[in-house]
């Protein structure tokens, strides 16, 4: 059995793992590279595999760094099924067309303003490609055997990361592998703690926060302090948030804070075209999160939804304190860019980052204290206060990952540490080796390893 790492090596983006057993070829996750330009350029290069020869795609969750390459895979000839949980499928029906739309808009914008080297600039894929990918989705229930033929079976276990997120255990005649996907936190306001997959010879383990510890602060208290600080000086709070997961968590925390009057009753706007549908998806899958129907409704009612482009632009002209939650979470695209262009130069404003900021993104630059960021081809000065809502992470930190590994109740023969920037991945590798005494390594991009079986 062979495993090839086609992404999420040295980076948290581009997750793609090719598992080959006998004549079977399975791709686990199919994400976009984001962040540094040299990473993003990989999205444009052909994969070192024939998409038409793949038997199946197994998807851990809906985030684009795990799913956003699917439209291109389908356009390049993949014609089989994409297996994912029902919640993930619902989220993808919102995310993939939106991703295509953003790519189309970016290309249009680049053509209009002439800042692309390519004439004309073309999108990586378009809405038609996204539509074709959606038609290939097949639902897999959690904890149910998925028979992929030729003795290959898969089983999805809850990962606690975002709605529908799973870890996937694949069993073949030659051995077994668990792909951790993104691992959630033991005490998340919205999600149940990560589950325990069955034993496997090989574990592919994420390491986003492998070298860090989340502060032991209550996310509600951290958010209240940020909003109150900005509101007290009459400033606007711009919250770049992943449209799926972090946006809902921020809304839920705001709903709770407002209910107990811990923050002023300032207007809150959710400016993401997919926001309303994503909230509805939470309500449709009550088993996949911790909120009751009433709590889902409160979360949905915590903000005014901004749907039209006109209303989105009008927001920038509003005066006085307000909170604007908008995608994307690392400010790599989307409507939040227009708000950052408007409010980043305002010293009264606050930019509140809510999730992991991958190197090379505007979010990472803001976090590092950049004095200006480039938006739509021009430099925008940053005078607003920049904060990171550290307690609101959707990823387990190093200690939480080690705790989860101890709870597994089985020991893999080898651990491959992926989905982390180099320092994070290597620190987690050391910890796995020293604290658990399990052989662990950090694979390279496009590296292929032979997996020893049982
Ligand atoms: Zn994720």
GROMACS .gro file of C-alpha atoms and ligand atoms in nm:
model
  455
    1UNK     CA    1   0.000   0.000   0.000
    2UNK     CA    2   0.136   0.343  -0.092
    3UNK     CA    3   0.056   0.691   0.029
    4UNK     CA    4   0.152   1.008  -0.161
    5UNK     CA    5   0.134   1.350   0.000
    6UNK     CA    6   0.002   1.595  -0.260
    7UNK     CA    7  -0.061   1.883  -0.022
    8UNK     CA    8  -0.072   1.995   0.342
    9UNK     CA    9   0.307   1.944   0.369
   10UNK     CA   10   0.483   2.245   0.518
   11UNK     CA   11   0.151   2.429   0.500
   12UNK     CA   12  -0.204   2.400   0.633
   13UNK     CA   13  -0.352   2.421   0.284
   14UNK     CA   14  -0.393   2.202  -0.023
   15UNK     CA   15  -0.479   1.879   0.165
   16UNK     CA   16  -0.466   1.586  -0.081
   17UNK     CA   17  -0.351   1.232  -0.008
   18UNK     CA   18  -0.336   0.958  -0.269
   19UNK     CA   19  -0.380   0.611  -0.122
   20UNK     CA   20  -0.303   0.320  -0.354
   21UNK     CA   21  -0.375  -0.038  -0.258
   22UNK     CA   22  -0.357  -0.307  -0.525
   23UNK     CA   23  -0.531  -0.159  -0.827
   24UNK     CA   24  -0.733   0.081  -0.612
   25UNK     CA   25  -0.659   0.453  -0.609
   26UNK     CA   26  -0.833   0.672  -0.356
   27UNK     CA   27  -0.786   1.043  -0.301
   28UNK     CA   28  -0.847   1.161   0.056
   29UNK     CA   29  -0.933   1.532   0.057
   30UNK     CA   30  -0.897   1.758  -0.243
   31UNK     CA   31  -0.809   2.103  -0.116
   32UNK     CA   32  -0.690   2.429  -0.264
   33UNK     CA   33  -0.350   2.572  -0.182
   34UNK     CA   34  -0.382   2.916  -0.023
   35UNK     CA   35  -0.139   3.173   0.113
   36UNK     CA   36   0.211   3.212  -0.032
   37UNK     CA   37   0.216   3.265  -0.408
   38UNK     CA   38   0.448   2.969  -0.464
   39UNK     CA   39   0.184   2.753  -0.294
   40UNK     CA   40  -0.107   2.904  -0.486
   41UNK     CA   41   0.076   2.842  -0.813
   42UNK     CA   42   0.055   2.469  -0.737
   43UNK     CA   43  -0.323   2.492  -0.792
   44UNK     CA   44  -0.246   2.566  -1.158
   45UNK     CA   45  -0.012   2.272  -1.216
   46UNK     CA   46  -0.153   1.935  -1.318
   47UNK     CA   47  -0.168   1.673  -1.044
   48UNK     CA   48   0.085   1.389  -1.071
   49UNK     CA   49  -0.203   1.145  -1.123
   50UNK     CA   50  -0.473   1.072  -1.376
   51UNK     CA   51  -0.802   1.199  -1.223
   52UNK     CA   52  -0.994   0.959  -1.449
   53UNK     CA   53  -0.809   0.665  -1.291
   54UNK     CA   54  -0.919   0.747  -0.934
   55UNK     CA   55  -1.181   0.513  -0.784
   56UNK     CA   56  -1.316   0.755  -0.525
   57UNK     CA   57  -1.259   1.075  -0.333
   58UNK     CA   58  -1.311   1.068   0.045
   59UNK     CA   59  -1.362   1.409   0.201
   60UNK     CA   60  -1.297   1.489   0.568
   61UNK     CA   61  -1.480   1.823   0.572
   62UNK     CA   62  -1.603   2.117   0.370
   63UNK     CA   63  -1.333   2.383   0.426
   64UNK     CA   64  -1.187   2.486   0.092
   65UNK     CA   65  -0.832   2.390   0.188
   66UNK     CA   66  -0.974   2.033   0.193
   67UNK     CA   67  -1.240   2.056  -0.079
   68UNK     CA   68  -1.174   2.357  -0.301
   69UNK     CA   69  -0.986   2.167  -0.574
   70UNK     CA   70  -1.280   1.931  -0.642
   71UNK     CA   71  -1.423   2.132  -0.936
   72UNK     CA   72  -1.086   2.118  -1.110
   73UNK     CA   73  -1.050   1.745  -1.039
   74UNK     CA   74  -1.389   1.682  -1.198
   75UNK     CA   75  -1.308   1.904  -1.495
   76UNK     CA   76  -0.982   1.712  -1.537
   77UNK     CA   77  -1.165   1.383  -1.582
   78UNK     CA   78  -1.258   1.246  -1.240
   79UNK     CA   79  -1.592   1.072  -1.293
   80UNK     CA   80  -1.658   0.874  -0.975
   81UNK     CA   81  -1.812   0.958  -0.640
   82UNK     CA   82  -1.702   1.210  -0.378
   83UNK     CA   83  -1.794   1.058  -0.042
   84UNK     CA   84  -1.867   1.294   0.248
   85UNK     CA   85  -2.109   1.339   0.538
   86UNK     CA   86  -2.453   1.490   0.476
   87UNK     CA   87  -2.362   1.816   0.653
   88UNK     CA   88  -2.042   1.844   0.452
   89UNK     CA   89  -2.240   1.795   0.129
   90UNK     CA   90  -2.486   2.068   0.230
   91UNK     CA   91  -2.200   2.305   0.311
   92UNK     CA   92  -2.026   2.228  -0.018
   93UNK     CA   93  -2.342   2.321  -0.209
   94UNK     CA   94  -2.284   2.670  -0.069
   95UNK     CA   95  -1.902   2.679  -0.058
   96UNK     CA   96  -1.800   2.545  -0.399
   97UNK     CA   97  -2.021   2.773  -0.611
   98UNK     CA   98  -1.908   3.064  -0.393
   99UNK     CA   99  -1.542   2.968  -0.441
  100UNK     CA  100  -1.597   2.953  -0.817
  101UNK     CA  101  -1.774   3.287  -0.808
  102UNK     CA  102  -1.484   3.446  -0.616
  103UNK     CA  103  -1.231   3.304  -0.863
  104UNK     CA  104  -1.436   3.440  -1.154
  105UNK     CA  105  -1.464   3.781  -0.990
  106UNK     CA  106  -1.092   3.791  -0.917
  107UNK     CA  107  -1.016   3.717  -1.282
  108UNK     CA  108  -1.264   3.984  -1.395
  109UNK     CA  109  -1.120   4.236  -1.155
  110UNK     CA  110  -0.764   4.157  -1.266
  111UNK     CA  111  -0.867   4.201  -1.629
  112UNK     CA  112  -1.049   4.527  -1.562
  113UNK     CA  113  -0.760   4.680  -1.369
  114UNK     CA  114  -0.484   4.510  -1.566
  115UNK     CA  115  -0.285   4.384  -1.267
  116UNK     CA  116  -0.252   4.022  -1.381
  117UNK     CA  117   0.042   3.910  -1.591
  118UNK     CA  118  -0.199   3.692  -1.788
  119UNK     CA  119  -0.418   3.841  -2.064
  120UNK     CA  120  -0.689   3.761  -2.019
  121UNK     CA  121  -0.668   3.627  -1.663
  122UNK     CA  122  -0.880   3.312  -1.636
  123UNK     CA  123  -1.040   3.170  -1.321
  124UNK     CA  124  -0.896   2.843  -1.187
  125UNK     CA  125  -1.248   2.703  -1.237
  126UNK     CA  126  -1.597   2.839  -1.285
  127UNK     CA  127  -1.947   2.783  -1.148
  128UNK     CA  128  -2.024   2.517  -1.406
  129UNK     CA  129  -1.724   2.313  -1.285
  130UNK     CA  130  -1.844   2.355  -0.925
  131UNK     CA  131  -2.192   2.236  -1.027
  132UNK     CA  132  -2.046   1.921  -1.183
  133UNK     CA  133  -1.846   1.848  -0.867
  134UNK     CA  134  -2.161   1.882  -0.654
  135UNK     CA  135  -2.338   1.621  -0.868
  136UNK     CA  136  -2.069   1.369  -0.770
  137UNK     CA  137  -2.132   1.403  -0.394
  138UNK     CA  138  -2.249   1.091  -0.210
  139UNK     CA  139  -2.351   1.101   0.158
  140UNK     CA  140  -2.179   0.877   0.414
  141UNK     CA  141  -2.335   0.847   0.761
  142UNK     CA  142  -2.097   0.862   1.059
  143UNK     CA  143  -1.983   0.528   1.204
  144UNK     CA  144  -2.111   0.327   0.909
  145UNK     CA  145  -1.912   0.097   0.687
  146UNK     CA  146  -1.859   0.237   0.337
  147UNK     CA  147  -1.770  -0.047   0.097
  148UNK     CA  148  -1.552   0.084  -0.184
  149UNK     CA  149  -1.502  -0.258  -0.346
  150UNK     CA  150  -1.198  -0.485  -0.373
  151UNK     CA  151  -1.184  -0.518   0.006
  152UNK     CA  152  -1.148  -0.144   0.065
  153UNK     CA  153  -1.368  -0.001   0.339
  154UNK     CA  154  -1.395   0.343   0.497
  155UNK     CA  155  -1.554   0.468   0.817
  156UNK     CA  156  -1.618   0.830   0.921
  157UNK     CA  157  -1.585   0.942   1.286
  158UNK     CA  158  -1.676   1.287   1.417
  159UNK     CA  159  -1.377   1.523   1.429
  160UNK     CA  160  -1.543   1.809   1.624
  161UNK     CA  161  -1.385   2.070   1.395
  162UNK     CA  162  -1.676   2.217   1.200
  163UNK     CA  163  -2.024   2.097   1.106
  164UNK     CA  164  -1.997   1.753   0.942
  165UNK     CA  165  -1.619   1.725   0.989
  166UNK     CA  166  -1.487   1.370   1.003
  167UNK     CA  167  -1.179   1.161   1.058
  168UNK     CA  168  -1.162   0.879   0.807
  169UNK     CA  169  -1.034   0.530   0.868
  170UNK     CA  170  -0.956   0.333   0.552
  171UNK     CA  171  -0.908  -0.044   0.565
  172UNK     CA  172  -0.768  -0.235   0.270
  173UNK     CA  173  -0.646  -0.593   0.225
  174UNK     CA  174  -0.295  -0.459   0.289
  175UNK     CA  175  -0.346  -0.250   0.600
  176UNK     CA  176  -0.527   0.045   0.753
  177UNK     CA  177  -0.483   0.422   0.775
  178UNK     CA  178  -0.659   0.687   0.982
  179UNK     CA  179  -0.668   1.038   0.834
  180UNK     CA  180  -0.732   1.278   1.121
  181UNK     CA  181  -0.862   1.559   0.900
  182UNK     CA  182  -0.878   1.875   1.111
  183UNK     CA  183  -0.919   1.793   1.480
  184UNK     CA  184  -1.154   2.006   1.690
  185UNK     CA  185  -1.119   2.110   2.052
  186UNK     CA  186  -1.245   1.918   2.355
  187UNK     CA  187  -1.462   2.212   2.470
  188UNK     CA  188  -1.601   2.394   2.168
  189UNK     CA  189  -1.913   2.610   2.210
  190UNK     CA  190  -2.069   2.465   1.894
  191UNK     CA  191  -1.914   2.124   1.834
  192UNK     CA  192  -1.895   1.794   2.024
  193UNK     CA  193  -1.542   1.683   2.117
  194UNK     CA  194  -1.345   1.480   1.860
  195UNK     CA  195  -1.434   1.110   1.853
  196UNK     CA  196  -1.215   0.800   1.855
  197UNK     CA  197  -1.159   0.618   1.524
  198UNK     CA  198  -1.079   0.245   1.515
  199UNK     CA  199  -0.719   0.119   1.528
  200UNK     CA  200  -0.492   0.159   1.227
  201UNK     CA  201  -0.132   0.084   1.124
  202UNK     CA  202  -0.078   0.437   1.000
  203UNK     CA  203  -0.201   0.772   1.126
  204UNK     CA  204  -0.194   1.089   0.915
  205UNK     CA  205  -0.216   1.364   1.174
  206UNK     CA  206  -0.284   1.736   1.141
  207UNK     CA  207  -0.056   1.980   1.325
  208UNK     CA  208  -0.197   2.331   1.262
  209UNK     CA  209  -0.130   2.437   1.622
  210UNK     CA  210   0.124   2.161   1.694
  211UNK     CA  211   0.368   2.407   1.852
  212UNK     CA  212   0.118   2.626   2.033
  213UNK     CA  213  -0.114   2.634   2.329
  214UNK     CA  214  -0.448   2.815   2.311
  215UNK     CA  215  -0.483   3.058   2.603
  216UNK     CA  216  -0.716   2.937   2.874
  217UNK     CA  217  -0.952   3.231   2.831
  218UNK     CA  218  -1.322   3.208   2.783
  219UNK     CA  219  -1.400   3.298   2.419
  220UNK     CA  220  -1.703   3.501   2.532
  221UNK     CA  221  -1.487   3.712   2.763
  222UNK     CA  222  -1.221   3.760   2.495
  223UNK     CA  223  -1.479   3.868   2.236
  224UNK     CA  224  -1.661   4.097   2.481
  225UNK     CA  225  -1.335   4.273   2.567
  226UNK     CA  226  -1.252   4.327   2.199
  227UNK     CA  227  -1.596   4.462   2.107
  228UNK     CA  228  -1.623   4.681   2.418
  229UNK     CA  229  -1.276   4.829   2.359
  230UNK     CA  230  -1.353   4.929   2.000
  231UNK     CA  231  -1.707   5.048   2.076
  232UNK     CA  232  -1.580   5.267   2.363
  233UNK     CA  233  -1.370   5.466   2.117
  234UNK     CA  234  -1.649   5.478   1.859
  235UNK     CA  235  -1.477   5.233   1.627
  236UNK     CA  236  -1.595   4.966   1.385
  237UNK     CA  237  -1.500   4.602   1.450
  238UNK     CA  238  -1.423   4.410   1.130
  239UNK     CA  239  -1.418   4.034   1.186
  240UNK     CA  240  -1.276   3.833   0.895
  241UNK     CA  241  -1.428   3.489   0.956
  242UNK     CA  242  -1.441   3.159   0.772
  243UNK     CA  243  -1.796   3.159   0.635
  244UNK     CA  244  -1.842   2.810   0.771
  245UNK     CA  245  -1.760   2.754   1.134
  246UNK     CA  246  -1.597   3.069   1.273
  247UNK     CA  247  -1.872   3.302   1.148
  248UNK     CA  248  -2.137   3.093   1.325
  249UNK     CA  249  -1.931   3.072   1.641
  250UNK     CA  250  -1.885   3.450   1.653
  251UNK     CA  251  -2.259   3.502   1.598
  252UNK     CA  252  -2.344   3.255   1.871
  253UNK     CA  253  -2.104   3.424   2.117
  254UNK     CA  254  -2.248   3.766   2.027
  255UNK     CA  255  -2.603   3.635   2.081
  256UNK     CA  256  -2.502   3.515   2.429
  257UNK     CA  257  -2.315   3.835   2.514
  258UNK     CA  258  -2.606   4.053   2.407
  259UNK     CA  259  -2.856   3.837   2.599
  260UNK     CA  260  -2.668   3.903   2.921
  261UNK     CA  261  -2.585   4.263   2.827
  262UNK     CA  262  -2.211   4.203   2.842
  263UNK     CA  263  -2.163   4.412   2.528
  264UNK     CA  264  -2.342   4.724   2.406
  265UNK     CA  265  -2.635   4.667   2.174
  266UNK     CA  266  -2.442   4.781   1.865
  267UNK     CA  267  -2.558   4.670   1.520
  268UNK     CA  268  -2.402   4.347   1.397
  269UNK     CA  269  -2.385   4.271   1.026
  270UNK     CA  270  -2.306   3.940   0.869
  271UNK     CA  271  -2.180   4.030   0.525
  272UNK     CA  272  -2.125   3.704   0.347
  273UNK     CA  273  -2.353   3.591   0.066
  274UNK     CA  274  -2.358   3.239   0.204
  275UNK     CA  275  -2.421   3.326   0.567
  276UNK     CA  276  -2.796   3.277   0.573
  277UNK     CA  277  -2.783   2.939   0.404
  278UNK     CA  278  -2.503   2.815   0.627
  279UNK     CA  279  -2.699   2.904   0.940
  280UNK     CA  280  -2.998   2.717   0.797
  281UNK     CA  281  -2.772   2.417   0.741
  282UNK     CA  282  -2.688   2.412   1.113
  283UNK     CA  283  -3.061   2.399   1.188
  284UNK     CA  284  -3.106   2.110   0.943
  285UNK     CA  285  -2.840   1.892   1.109
  286UNK     CA  286  -2.917   1.903   1.483
  287UNK     CA  287  -2.716   1.585   1.551
  288UNK     CA  288  -2.396   1.740   1.417
  289UNK     CA  289  -2.356   2.023   1.672
  290UNK     CA  290  -2.444   2.115   2.029
  291UNK     CA  291  -2.705   2.388   1.978
  292UNK     CA  292  -3.076   2.334   2.039
  293UNK     CA  293  -3.330   2.457   1.783
  294UNK     CA  294  -3.390   2.768   1.996
  295UNK     CA  295  -3.016   2.834   2.021
  296UNK     CA  296  -2.980   2.795   1.644
  297UNK     CA  297  -3.255   3.052   1.602
  298UNK     CA  298  -3.079   3.290   1.844
  299UNK     CA  299  -2.754   3.246   1.655
  300UNK     CA  300  -2.935   3.322   1.328
  301UNK     CA  301  -3.099   3.632   1.476
  302UNK     CA  302  -2.774   3.777   1.615
  303UNK     CA  303  -2.695   3.971   1.299
  304UNK     CA  304  -2.850   4.160   1.012
  305UNK     CA  305  -2.779   3.976   0.689
  306UNK     CA  306  -2.626   4.173   0.410
  307UNK     CA  307  -2.709   4.006   0.082
  308UNK     CA  308  -2.688   4.257  -0.202
  309UNK     CA  309  -2.365   4.414  -0.324
  310UNK     CA  310  -2.526   4.760  -0.283
  311UNK     CA  311  -2.597   4.697   0.087
  312UNK     CA  312  -2.246   4.563   0.127
  313UNK     CA  313  -2.101   4.885  -0.013
  314UNK     CA  314  -2.343   5.096   0.193
  315UNK     CA  315  -2.204   4.939   0.510
  316UNK     CA  316  -1.874   5.118   0.452
  317UNK     CA  317  -2.058   5.452   0.463
  318UNK     CA  318  -2.233   5.387   0.796
  319UNK     CA  319  -2.113   5.592   1.089
  320UNK     CA  320  -2.068   5.487   1.449
  321UNK     CA  321  -1.971   5.163   1.618
  322UNK     CA  322  -2.080   4.837   1.464
  323UNK     CA  323  -1.954   4.485   1.413
  324UNK     CA  324  -1.907   4.351   1.060
  325UNK     CA  325  -1.849   3.977   1.028
  326UNK     CA  326  -1.743   3.888   0.676
  327UNK     CA  327  -1.552   3.623   0.481
  328UNK     CA  328  -1.290   3.517   0.408
  329UNK     CA  329  -1.127   3.419   0.736
  330UNK     CA  330  -0.768   3.489   0.629
  331UNK     CA  331  -0.873   3.792   0.422
  332UNK     CA  332  -0.760   3.613   0.106
  333UNK     CA  333  -1.072   3.723  -0.081
  334UNK     CA  334  -1.441   3.797  -0.046
  335UNK     CA  335  -1.635   4.099   0.074
  336UNK     CA  336  -1.424   4.149   0.385
  337UNK     CA  337  -1.156   4.301   0.159
  338UNK     CA  338  -1.377   4.603   0.088
  339UNK     CA  339  -1.429   4.656   0.460
  340UNK     CA  340  -1.059   4.619   0.532
  341UNK     CA  341  -0.980   4.870   0.257
  342UNK     CA  342  -1.224   5.112   0.424
  343UNK     CA  343  -1.152   5.058   0.795
  344UNK     CA  344  -0.789   4.938   0.820
  345UNK     CA  345  -0.666   5.302   0.790
  346UNK     CA  346  -0.896   5.409   1.081
  347UNK     CA  347  -0.712   5.409   1.418
  348UNK     CA  348  -1.048   5.380   1.602
  349UNK     CA  349  -1.135   5.056   1.421
  350UNK     CA  350  -1.042   4.704   1.521
  351UNK     CA  351  -0.965   4.408   1.297
  352UNK     CA  352  -1.047   4.095   1.489
  353UNK     CA  353  -0.899   3.779   1.337
  354UNK     CA  354  -1.076   3.459   1.434
  355UNK     CA  355  -0.889   3.158   1.302
  356UNK     CA  356  -0.553   3.027   1.189
  357UNK     CA  357  -0.379   3.276   0.960
  358UNK     CA  358  -0.179   3.085   0.703
  359UNK     CA  359   0.159   3.234   0.605
  360UNK     CA  360   0.141   3.459   0.300
  361UNK     CA  361  -0.220   3.567   0.359
  362UNK     CA  362  -0.330   3.922   0.441
  363UNK     CA  363  -0.450   3.785   0.776
  364UNK     CA  364  -0.099   3.666   0.863
  365UNK     CA  365   0.045   4.002   0.755
  366UNK     CA  366  -0.204   4.187   0.976
  367UNK     CA  367  -0.125   3.961   1.268
  368UNK     CA  368   0.247   4.023   1.220
  369UNK     CA  369   0.186   4.398   1.248
  370UNK     CA  370   0.213   4.497   0.881
  371UNK     CA  371   0.186   4.875   0.836
  372UNK     CA  372   0.004   4.827   0.506
  373UNK     CA  373  -0.162   4.547   0.311
  374UNK     CA  374  -0.225   4.516  -0.061
  375UNK     CA  375  -0.592   4.499  -0.156
  376UNK     CA  376  -0.709   4.484  -0.520
  377UNK     CA  377  -0.374   4.602  -0.646
  378UNK     CA  378  -0.321   4.898  -0.409
  379UNK     CA  379  -0.150   4.943  -0.072
  380UNK     CA  380  -0.388   5.017   0.216
  381UNK     CA  381  -0.230   5.160   0.534
  382UNK     CA  382  -0.314   4.971   0.854
  383UNK     CA  383  -0.376   5.201   1.151
  384UNK     CA  384  -0.660   5.001   1.307
  385UNK     CA  385  -0.591   4.784   1.611
  386UNK     CA  386  -0.540   4.421   1.511
  387UNK     CA  387  -0.634   4.143   1.752
  388UNK     CA  388  -0.659   3.768   1.729
  389UNK     CA  389  -0.948   3.591   1.901
  390UNK     CA  390  -0.719   3.310   2.015
  391UNK     CA  391  -0.974   3.117   2.219
  392UNK     CA  392  -1.203   3.082   1.916
  393UNK     CA  393  -0.988   2.831   1.730
  394UNK     CA  394  -1.153   2.535   1.556
  395UNK     CA  395  -0.832   2.332   1.592
  396UNK     CA  396  -0.697   2.141   1.889
  397UNK     CA  397  -0.364   2.280   2.013
  398UNK     CA  398  -0.053   2.070   2.075
  399UNK     CA  399  -0.160   1.956   2.423
  400UNK     CA  400  -0.512   1.876   2.306
  401UNK     CA  401  -0.380   1.669   2.014
  402UNK     CA  402  -0.151   1.472   2.249
  403UNK     CA  403  -0.445   1.416   2.487
  404UNK     CA  404  -0.657   1.292   2.198
  405UNK     CA  405  -0.379   1.055   2.087
  406UNK     CA  406  -0.358   0.913   2.441
  407UNK     CA  407  -0.734   0.856   2.441
  408UNK     CA  408  -0.721   0.655   2.114
  409UNK     CA  409  -0.651   0.333   2.301
  410UNK     CA  410  -0.433   0.200   2.019
  411UNK     CA  411  -0.088   0.280   1.883
  412UNK     CA  412  -0.016   0.326   1.513
  413UNK     CA  413   0.308   0.181   1.371
  414UNK     CA  414   0.388   0.515   1.214
  415UNK     CA  415   0.253   0.868   1.226
  416UNK     CA  416   0.283   1.113   0.936
  417UNK     CA  417   0.252   1.469   1.060
  418UNK     CA  418   0.089   1.697   0.802
  419UNK     CA  419  -0.126   2.010   0.779
  420UNK     CA  420   0.110   2.238   0.968
  421UNK     CA  421   0.371   2.499   0.890
  422UNK     CA  422   0.722   2.355   0.938
  423UNK     CA  423   0.776   2.465   1.300
  424UNK     CA  424   0.435   2.334   1.408
  425UNK     CA  425   0.467   2.001   1.228
  426UNK     CA  426   0.817   1.937   1.359
  427UNK     CA  427   0.728   2.025   1.718
  428UNK     CA  428   0.435   1.784   1.711
  429UNK     CA  429   0.660   1.516   1.558
  430UNK     CA  430   0.899   1.555   1.853
  431UNK     CA  431   0.618   1.537   2.104
  432UNK     CA  432   0.464   1.226   1.946
  433UNK     CA  433   0.803   1.056   1.949
  434UNK     CA  434   0.905   1.165   2.298
  435UNK     CA  435   0.575   1.157   2.487
  436UNK     CA  436   0.407   0.862   2.315
  437UNK     CA  437   0.714   0.682   2.178
  438UNK     CA  438   0.545   0.640   1.839
  439UNK     CA  439   0.761   0.665   1.523
  440UNK     CA  440   0.666   0.990   1.352
  441UNK     CA  441   0.784   1.185   1.053
  442UNK     CA  442   0.699   1.496   0.857
  443UNK     CA  443   0.661   1.407   0.487
  444UNK     CA  444   0.762   1.626   0.194
  445UNK     CA  445   0.542   1.756  -0.085
  446UNK     CA  446   0.484   1.479  -0.343
  447UNK     CA  447   0.668   1.225  -0.126
  448UNK     CA  448   0.545   0.867  -0.159
  449UNK     CA  449   0.578   0.622   0.130
  450UNK     CA  450   0.522   0.248   0.140
  451UNK     CA  451   0.287   0.157   0.422
  452UNK     CA  452   0.366  -0.161   0.609
  453UNK     CA  453   0.055  -0.369   0.671
  454UNK     CA  454  -0.066  -0.573   0.967
  455LIG    ZN1  455  -1.077   2.288   0.841
   0.00000   0.00000   0.00000
